[in-house]
Tab-separated table of C-alpha atoms in Angstrom:
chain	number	residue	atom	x	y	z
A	783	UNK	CA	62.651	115.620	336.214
A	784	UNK	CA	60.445	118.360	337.402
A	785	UNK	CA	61.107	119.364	341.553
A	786	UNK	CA	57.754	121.103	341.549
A	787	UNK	CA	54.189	120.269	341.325
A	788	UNK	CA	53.561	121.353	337.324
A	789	UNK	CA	50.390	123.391	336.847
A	790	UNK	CA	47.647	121.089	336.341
A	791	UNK	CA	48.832	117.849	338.194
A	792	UNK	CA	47.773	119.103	341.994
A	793	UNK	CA	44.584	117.271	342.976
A	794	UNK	CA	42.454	120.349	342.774
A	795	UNK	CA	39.728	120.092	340.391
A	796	UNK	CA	40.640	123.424	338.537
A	797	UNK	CA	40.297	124.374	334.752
A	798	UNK	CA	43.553	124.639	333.323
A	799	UNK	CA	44.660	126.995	330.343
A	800	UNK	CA	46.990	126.312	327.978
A	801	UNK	CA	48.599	128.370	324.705
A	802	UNK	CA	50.966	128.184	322.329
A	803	UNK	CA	51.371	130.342	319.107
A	804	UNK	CA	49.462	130.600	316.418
A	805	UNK	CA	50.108	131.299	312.411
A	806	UNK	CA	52.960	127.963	311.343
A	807	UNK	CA	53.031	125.518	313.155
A	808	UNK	CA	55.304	122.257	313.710
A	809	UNK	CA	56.284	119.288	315.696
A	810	UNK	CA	57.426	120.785	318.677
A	811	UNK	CA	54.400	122.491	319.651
A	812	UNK	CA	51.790	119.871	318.204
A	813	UNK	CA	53.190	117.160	320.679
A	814	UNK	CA	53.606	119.662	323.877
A	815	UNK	CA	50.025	119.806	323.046
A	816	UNK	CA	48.864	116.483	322.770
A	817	UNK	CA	51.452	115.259	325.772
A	818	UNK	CA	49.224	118.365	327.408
A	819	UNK	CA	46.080	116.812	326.714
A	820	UNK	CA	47.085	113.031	327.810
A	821	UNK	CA	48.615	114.629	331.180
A	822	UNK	CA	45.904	116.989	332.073
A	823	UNK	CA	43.027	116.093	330.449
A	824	UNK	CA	42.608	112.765	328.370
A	825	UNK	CA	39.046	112.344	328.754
A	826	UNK	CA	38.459	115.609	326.331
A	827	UNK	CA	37.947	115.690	322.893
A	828	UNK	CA	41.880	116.880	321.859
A	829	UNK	CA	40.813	117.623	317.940
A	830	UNK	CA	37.278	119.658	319.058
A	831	UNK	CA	39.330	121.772	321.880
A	832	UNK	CA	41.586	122.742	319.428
A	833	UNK	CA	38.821	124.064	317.017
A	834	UNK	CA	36.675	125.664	319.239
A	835	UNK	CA	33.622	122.823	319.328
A	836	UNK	CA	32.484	120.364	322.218
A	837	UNK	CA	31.725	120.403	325.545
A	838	UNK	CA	34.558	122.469	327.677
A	839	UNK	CA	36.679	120.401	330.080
A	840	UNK	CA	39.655	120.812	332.534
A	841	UNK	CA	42.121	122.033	329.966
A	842	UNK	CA	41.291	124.785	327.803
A	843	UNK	CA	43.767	125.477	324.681
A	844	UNK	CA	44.510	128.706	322.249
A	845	UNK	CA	46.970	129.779	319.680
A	846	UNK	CA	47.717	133.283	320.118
A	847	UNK	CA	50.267	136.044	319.904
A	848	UNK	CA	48.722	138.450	321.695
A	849	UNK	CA	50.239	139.085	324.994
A	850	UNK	CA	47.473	139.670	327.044
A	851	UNK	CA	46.547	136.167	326.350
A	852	UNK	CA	49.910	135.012	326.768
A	853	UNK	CA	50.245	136.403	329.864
A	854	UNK	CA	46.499	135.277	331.465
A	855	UNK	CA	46.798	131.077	330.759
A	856	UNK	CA	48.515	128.889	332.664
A	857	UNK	CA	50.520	127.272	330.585
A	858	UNK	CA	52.538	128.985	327.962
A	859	UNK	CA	54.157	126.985	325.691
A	860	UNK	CA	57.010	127.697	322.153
A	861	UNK	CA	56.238	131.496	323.036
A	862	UNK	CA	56.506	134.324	325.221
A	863	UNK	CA	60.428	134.025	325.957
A	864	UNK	CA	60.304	133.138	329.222
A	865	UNK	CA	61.172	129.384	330.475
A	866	UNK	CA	60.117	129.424	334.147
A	867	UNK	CA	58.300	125.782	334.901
A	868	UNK	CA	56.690	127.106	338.268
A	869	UNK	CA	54.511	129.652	336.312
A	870	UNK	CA	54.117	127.763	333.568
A	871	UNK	CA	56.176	128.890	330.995
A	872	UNK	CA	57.862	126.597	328.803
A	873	UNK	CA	59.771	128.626	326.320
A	874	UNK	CA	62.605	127.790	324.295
A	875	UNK	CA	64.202	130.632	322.430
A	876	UNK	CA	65.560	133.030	324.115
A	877	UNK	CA	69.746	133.582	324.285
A	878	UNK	CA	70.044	131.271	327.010
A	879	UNK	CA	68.485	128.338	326.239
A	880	UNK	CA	67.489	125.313	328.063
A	881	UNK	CA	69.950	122.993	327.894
A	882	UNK	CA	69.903	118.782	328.622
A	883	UNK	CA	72.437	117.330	330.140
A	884	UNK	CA	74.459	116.254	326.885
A	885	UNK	CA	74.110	120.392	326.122
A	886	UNK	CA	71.324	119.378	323.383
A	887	UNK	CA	68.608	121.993	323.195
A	888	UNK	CA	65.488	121.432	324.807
A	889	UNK	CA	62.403	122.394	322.313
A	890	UNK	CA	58.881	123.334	324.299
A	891	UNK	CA	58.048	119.496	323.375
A	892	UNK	CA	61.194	118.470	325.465
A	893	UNK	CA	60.336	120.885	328.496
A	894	UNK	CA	56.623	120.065	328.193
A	895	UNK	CA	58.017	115.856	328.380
A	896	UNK	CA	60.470	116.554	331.106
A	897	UNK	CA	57.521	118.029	333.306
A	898	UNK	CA	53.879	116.167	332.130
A	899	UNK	CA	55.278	113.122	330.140
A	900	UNK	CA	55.109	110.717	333.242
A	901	UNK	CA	51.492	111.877	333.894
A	902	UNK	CA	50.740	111.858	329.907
A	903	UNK	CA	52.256	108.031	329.835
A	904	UNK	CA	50.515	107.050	333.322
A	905	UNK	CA	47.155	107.758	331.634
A	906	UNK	CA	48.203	106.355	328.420
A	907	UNK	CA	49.083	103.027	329.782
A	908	UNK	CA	46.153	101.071	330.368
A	909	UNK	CA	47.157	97.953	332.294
A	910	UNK	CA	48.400	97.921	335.644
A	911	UNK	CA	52.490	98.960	335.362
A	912	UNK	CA	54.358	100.460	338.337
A	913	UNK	CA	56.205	103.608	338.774
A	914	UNK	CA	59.173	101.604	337.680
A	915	UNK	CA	57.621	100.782	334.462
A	916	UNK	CA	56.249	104.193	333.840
A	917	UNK	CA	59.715	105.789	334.253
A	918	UNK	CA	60.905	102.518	331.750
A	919	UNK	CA	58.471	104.022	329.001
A	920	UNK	CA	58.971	107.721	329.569
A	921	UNK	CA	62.926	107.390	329.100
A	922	UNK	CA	62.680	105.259	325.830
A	923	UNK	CA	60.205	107.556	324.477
A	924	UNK	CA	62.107	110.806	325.245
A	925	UNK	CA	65.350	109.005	323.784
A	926	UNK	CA	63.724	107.990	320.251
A	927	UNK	CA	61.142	110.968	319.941
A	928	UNK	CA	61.544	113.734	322.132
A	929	UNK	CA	65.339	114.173	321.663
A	930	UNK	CA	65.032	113.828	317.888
A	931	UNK	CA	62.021	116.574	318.200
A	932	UNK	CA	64.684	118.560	320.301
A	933	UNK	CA	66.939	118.501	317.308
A	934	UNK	CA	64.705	119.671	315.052
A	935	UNK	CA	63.500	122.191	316.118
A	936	UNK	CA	66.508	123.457	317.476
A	937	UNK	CA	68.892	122.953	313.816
A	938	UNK	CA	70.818	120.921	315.684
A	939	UNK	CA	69.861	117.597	313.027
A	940	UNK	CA	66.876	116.856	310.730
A	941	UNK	CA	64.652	114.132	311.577
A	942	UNK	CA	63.675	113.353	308.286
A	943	UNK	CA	61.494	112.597	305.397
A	944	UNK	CA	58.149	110.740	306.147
A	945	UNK	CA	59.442	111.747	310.057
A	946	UNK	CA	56.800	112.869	312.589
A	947	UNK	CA	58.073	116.238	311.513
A	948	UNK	CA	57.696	115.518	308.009
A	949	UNK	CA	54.091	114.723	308.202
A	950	UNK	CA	53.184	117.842	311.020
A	951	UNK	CA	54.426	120.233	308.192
A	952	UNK	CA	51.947	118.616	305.381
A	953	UNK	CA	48.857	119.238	307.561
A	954	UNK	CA	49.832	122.852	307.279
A	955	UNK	CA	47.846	124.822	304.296
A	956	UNK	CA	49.959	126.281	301.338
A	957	UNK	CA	51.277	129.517	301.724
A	958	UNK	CA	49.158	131.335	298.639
A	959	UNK	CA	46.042	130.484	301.012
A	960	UNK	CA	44.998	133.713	301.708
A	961	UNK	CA	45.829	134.835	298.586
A	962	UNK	CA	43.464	131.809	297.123
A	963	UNK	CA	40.801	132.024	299.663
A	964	UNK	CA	40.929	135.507	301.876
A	965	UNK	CA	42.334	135.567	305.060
A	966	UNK	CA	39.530	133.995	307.352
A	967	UNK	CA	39.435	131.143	305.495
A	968	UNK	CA	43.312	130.936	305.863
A	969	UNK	CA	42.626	131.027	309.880
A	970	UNK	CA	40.113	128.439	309.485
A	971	UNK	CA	42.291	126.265	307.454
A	972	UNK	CA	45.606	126.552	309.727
A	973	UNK	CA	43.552	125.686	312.787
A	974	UNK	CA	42.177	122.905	310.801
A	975	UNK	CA	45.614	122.006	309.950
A	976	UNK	CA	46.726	121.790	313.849
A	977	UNK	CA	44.294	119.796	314.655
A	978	UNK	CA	44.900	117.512	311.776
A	979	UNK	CA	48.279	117.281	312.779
A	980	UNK	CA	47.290	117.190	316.564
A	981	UNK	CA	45.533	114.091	315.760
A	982	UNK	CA	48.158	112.268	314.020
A	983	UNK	CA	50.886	113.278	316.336
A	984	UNK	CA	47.955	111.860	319.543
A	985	UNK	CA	48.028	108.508	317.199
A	986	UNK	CA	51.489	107.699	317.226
A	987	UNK	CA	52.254	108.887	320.584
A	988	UNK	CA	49.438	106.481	321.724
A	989	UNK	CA	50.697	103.576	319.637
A	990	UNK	CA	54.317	104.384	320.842
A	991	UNK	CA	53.892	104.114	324.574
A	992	UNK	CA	51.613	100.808	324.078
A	993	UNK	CA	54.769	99.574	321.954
A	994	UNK	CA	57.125	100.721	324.285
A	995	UNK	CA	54.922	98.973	327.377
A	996	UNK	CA	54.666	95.562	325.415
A	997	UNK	CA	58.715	95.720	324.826
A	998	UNK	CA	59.576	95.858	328.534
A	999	UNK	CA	57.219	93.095	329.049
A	1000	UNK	CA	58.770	90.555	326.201
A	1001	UNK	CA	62.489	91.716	327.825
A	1002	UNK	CA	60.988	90.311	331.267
A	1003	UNK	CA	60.072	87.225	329.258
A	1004	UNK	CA	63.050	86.772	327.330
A	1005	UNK	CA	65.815	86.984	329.723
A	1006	UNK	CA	63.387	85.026	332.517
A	1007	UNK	CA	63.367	82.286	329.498
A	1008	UNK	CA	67.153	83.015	328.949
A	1009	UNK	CA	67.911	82.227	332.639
A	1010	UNK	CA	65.450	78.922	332.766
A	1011	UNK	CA	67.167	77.232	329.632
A	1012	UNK	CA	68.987	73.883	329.666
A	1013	UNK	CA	70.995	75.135	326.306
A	1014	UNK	CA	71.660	78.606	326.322
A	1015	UNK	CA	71.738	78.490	322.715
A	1016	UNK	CA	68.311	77.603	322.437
A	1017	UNK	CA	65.768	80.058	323.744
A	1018	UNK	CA	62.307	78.540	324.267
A	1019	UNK	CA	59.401	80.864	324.289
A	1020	UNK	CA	56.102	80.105	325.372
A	1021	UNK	CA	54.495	82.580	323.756
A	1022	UNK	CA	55.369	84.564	320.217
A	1023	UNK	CA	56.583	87.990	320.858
A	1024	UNK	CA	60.245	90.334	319.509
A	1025	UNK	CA	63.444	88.586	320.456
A	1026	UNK	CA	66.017	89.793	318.517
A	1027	UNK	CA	66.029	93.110	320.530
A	1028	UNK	CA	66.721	91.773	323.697
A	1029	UNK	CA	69.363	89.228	322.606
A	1030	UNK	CA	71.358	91.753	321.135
A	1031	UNK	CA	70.910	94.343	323.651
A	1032	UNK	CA	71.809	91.910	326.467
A	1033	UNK	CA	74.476	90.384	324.054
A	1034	UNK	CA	73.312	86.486	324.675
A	1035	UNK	CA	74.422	83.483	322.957
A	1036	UNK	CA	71.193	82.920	321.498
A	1037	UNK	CA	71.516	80.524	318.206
A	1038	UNK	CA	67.970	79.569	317.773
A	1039	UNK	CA	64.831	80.845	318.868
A	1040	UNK	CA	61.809	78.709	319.336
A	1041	UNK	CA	58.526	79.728	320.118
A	1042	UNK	CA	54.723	79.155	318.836
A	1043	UNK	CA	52.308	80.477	315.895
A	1044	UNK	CA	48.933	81.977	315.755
A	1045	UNK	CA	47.975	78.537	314.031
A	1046	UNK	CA	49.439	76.166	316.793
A	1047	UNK	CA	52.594	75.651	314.733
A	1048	UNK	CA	55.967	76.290	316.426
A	1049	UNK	CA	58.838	77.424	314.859
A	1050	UNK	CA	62.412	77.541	315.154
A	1051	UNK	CA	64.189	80.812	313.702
A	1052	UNK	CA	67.910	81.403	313.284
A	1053	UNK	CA	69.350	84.506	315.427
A	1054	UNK	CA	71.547	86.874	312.574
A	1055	UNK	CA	74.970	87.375	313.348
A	1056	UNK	CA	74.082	91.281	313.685
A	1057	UNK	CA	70.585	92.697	314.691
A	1058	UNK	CA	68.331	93.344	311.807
A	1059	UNK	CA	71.388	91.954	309.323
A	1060	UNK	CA	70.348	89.099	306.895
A	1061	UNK	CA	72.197	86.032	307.662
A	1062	UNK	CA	72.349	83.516	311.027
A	1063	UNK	CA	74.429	83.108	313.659
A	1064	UNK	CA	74.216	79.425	312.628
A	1065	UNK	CA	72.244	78.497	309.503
A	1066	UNK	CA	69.749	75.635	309.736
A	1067	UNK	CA	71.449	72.393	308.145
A	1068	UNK	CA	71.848	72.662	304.395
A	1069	UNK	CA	69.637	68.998	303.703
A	1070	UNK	CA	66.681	70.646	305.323
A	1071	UNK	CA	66.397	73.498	302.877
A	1072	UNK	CA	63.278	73.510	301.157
A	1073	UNK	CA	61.617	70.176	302.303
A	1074	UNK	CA	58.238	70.232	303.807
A	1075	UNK	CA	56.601	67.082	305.452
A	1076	UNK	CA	57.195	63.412	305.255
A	1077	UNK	CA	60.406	65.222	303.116
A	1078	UNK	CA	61.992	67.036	305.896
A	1079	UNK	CA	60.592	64.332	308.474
A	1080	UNK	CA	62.991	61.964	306.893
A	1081	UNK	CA	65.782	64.108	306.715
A	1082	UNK	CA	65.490	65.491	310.521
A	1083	UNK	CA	64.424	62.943	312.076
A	1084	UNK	CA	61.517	64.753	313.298
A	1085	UNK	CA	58.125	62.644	313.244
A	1086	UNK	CA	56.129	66.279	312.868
A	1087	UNK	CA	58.196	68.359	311.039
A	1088	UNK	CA	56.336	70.440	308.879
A	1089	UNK	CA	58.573	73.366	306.916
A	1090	UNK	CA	62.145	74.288	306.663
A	1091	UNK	CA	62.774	77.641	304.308
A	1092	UNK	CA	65.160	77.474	301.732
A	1093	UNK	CA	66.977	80.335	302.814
A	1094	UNK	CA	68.035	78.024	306.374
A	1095	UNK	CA	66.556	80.756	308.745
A	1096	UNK	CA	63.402	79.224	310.017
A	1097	UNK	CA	61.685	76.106	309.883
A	1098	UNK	CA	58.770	74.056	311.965
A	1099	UNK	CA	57.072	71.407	313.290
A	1100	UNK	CA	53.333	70.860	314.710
A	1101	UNK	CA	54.317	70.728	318.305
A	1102	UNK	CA	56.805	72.399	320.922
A	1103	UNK	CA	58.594	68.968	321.369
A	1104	UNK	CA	59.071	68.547	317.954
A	1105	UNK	CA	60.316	72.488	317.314
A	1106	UNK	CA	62.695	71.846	320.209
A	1107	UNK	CA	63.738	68.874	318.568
A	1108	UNK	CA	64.248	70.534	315.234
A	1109	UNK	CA	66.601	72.808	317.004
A	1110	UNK	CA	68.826	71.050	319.307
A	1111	UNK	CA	69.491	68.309	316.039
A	1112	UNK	CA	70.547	71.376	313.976
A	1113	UNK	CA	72.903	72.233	316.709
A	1114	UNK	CA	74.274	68.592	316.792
A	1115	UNK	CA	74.723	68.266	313.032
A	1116	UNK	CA	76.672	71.860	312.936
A	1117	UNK	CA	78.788	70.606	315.575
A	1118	UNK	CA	79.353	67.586	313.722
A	1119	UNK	CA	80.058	68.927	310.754
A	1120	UNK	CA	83.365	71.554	312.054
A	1121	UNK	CA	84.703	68.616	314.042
A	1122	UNK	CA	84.921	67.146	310.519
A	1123	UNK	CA	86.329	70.069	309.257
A	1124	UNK	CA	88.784	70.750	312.153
């Protein structure tokens, strides 16, 4: 992390200027932009900024190649050849590059992250998290987007079709556009393009760190439910939220997972012997497949039961009790059924 005060985050109330290149552009520099815009300014309009329009604010953003107006912003950013975070300057391809820790190369997104992402992710969060928390979100995030954006950018591995890279490069315009349409249209249409792709890179960054903030909440919940159970095989959730993560990542002994619907139901789901594999640890018993109601009531012994899938991964009954019931009965008639086999 940064040891000085990047440009832009001191308390002074002082218009900051940013640039990057103009003419193609791609992932790298769209998201130093929009993590930018989140840090420094998140209140502005991030598409008008980039196109000239609205009401100015405390960051002010060009493309450019010229070097006069490289050398007068602030912030310089996937140009100029110089990376020198004091000043500003958060280049990436010169001889020496930057370098992470693991010797991947950084891209201007990755410097930009290393330096504004907590402040970009502090105003992106909007319930009350602490610094912990903030730190949580800005390490997953530079794991599962930055580095990939790194790597990109660098040649060091694709990210992808249909990858945030993928869909940067279709906002730009095709290259006969200034044959088609005269050069000043194909200005207009490449700035248009950024802040197309400006906007769709904002979008997912917003969606990510809200994603990212509601995961370290359900791993609170899950291992705090973990610790509280009777049956560590059984993990009772009060409320519905991602499991399978957590059990995995934390490597419990998690057979069943109960916890409740949107329509009051509560269900019981089998864990899979491998994250995100088909298949269950334990399957549900092979006489419940299928049955629904009075059916499966009979055959559980559950007064409420409602559902049980045919496929033995989930089934449910119309209260927790019942659910709970569902599950520990499965257990017992599993058990049963190796000691018969043993």
């Amino acid at each position: 992390m940064s040891e000085h005060t990047p440009i832009g985050l001191s308390h002074e109330a002082t218009i900051t200027t940013a640039l990057t290149h103009s003419g193609n552009f791609h992932v790298d520099e769209t998201l130093g932009y929009v993590v930018l815009h989140y840090a420094l300014a998140p209140m502005g309009d991030l598409r008008a900024r980039i196109l000239g329009e609205g009401p100015e604010d405390c960051l002010k953003f060009f493309r450019s190649r010229d070097p006069e107006r490289i050398q007068a912003a602030d912030i310089v950013f996937d140009v100029g050849g110089i990376y020198d975070p004091p000043k500003g300057r958060y280049d990436h391809h010169m001889k020496d590059k930057p370098l992470r820790e693991d010797g991947t190369p950084y891209s201007a997104a990755g410097l930009l992250w290393k330096d504004y992402g907590k402040a970009a992710v502090r105003n992106l969060v909007r319930t009350t998290v602490d610094d912990a928390t903030i730190t949580a979100i800005w390490q997953s995030i530079d794991k599962s987007l930055v580095v990939p954006i790194d790597q990109d950018d660098n040649g060091v591995a694709k990210m992808g079709k249909l990858s945030l890279a993928d869909i940067v490069s279709a906002c730009s315009p095709p290259w006969d556009t200034a044959e088609l349409h005269g050069p000043e249209e194909a200005k207009r249409r490449e700035t248009l393009g950024f802040a197309n792709a400006a906007t769709a890179v904002a979008s997912h960054l917003v969606n990510t760190v809200d994603r990212v903030r509601a995961s370290l909440k359900a791993t609170d919940r899950v291992l705090s439910a973990y610790k509280n159970a009777q049956d560590k095989r059984i993990l009772l959730m009060e409320t519905g939220m991602p499991t399978e993560k957590v059990i995995f990542e934390h490597d419990l002994p998690v057979i069943y997972v109960v916890s409740p619907t949107g329509s009051g139901q509560w269900n019981v789901k089998a864990v899979p012997p491998e994250r995100g594999a088909f298949g269950q640890r334990i399957s549900l018993p092979e006489a419940w497949g299928g049955l629904n109601g009075q059916d499966l009531a009979a055959a559980c012994g559950v007064a409420d039961a409602v559902f049980a899938h045919p496929a033995r991964f989930i089934c449910g009954a119309a209260s927790r009790e019942g659910a709970l019931a569902m599950a520990q009965q499965a257990l017992k008639i599993d058990a049963e059924l190796k000691s018969q086999q043993s």
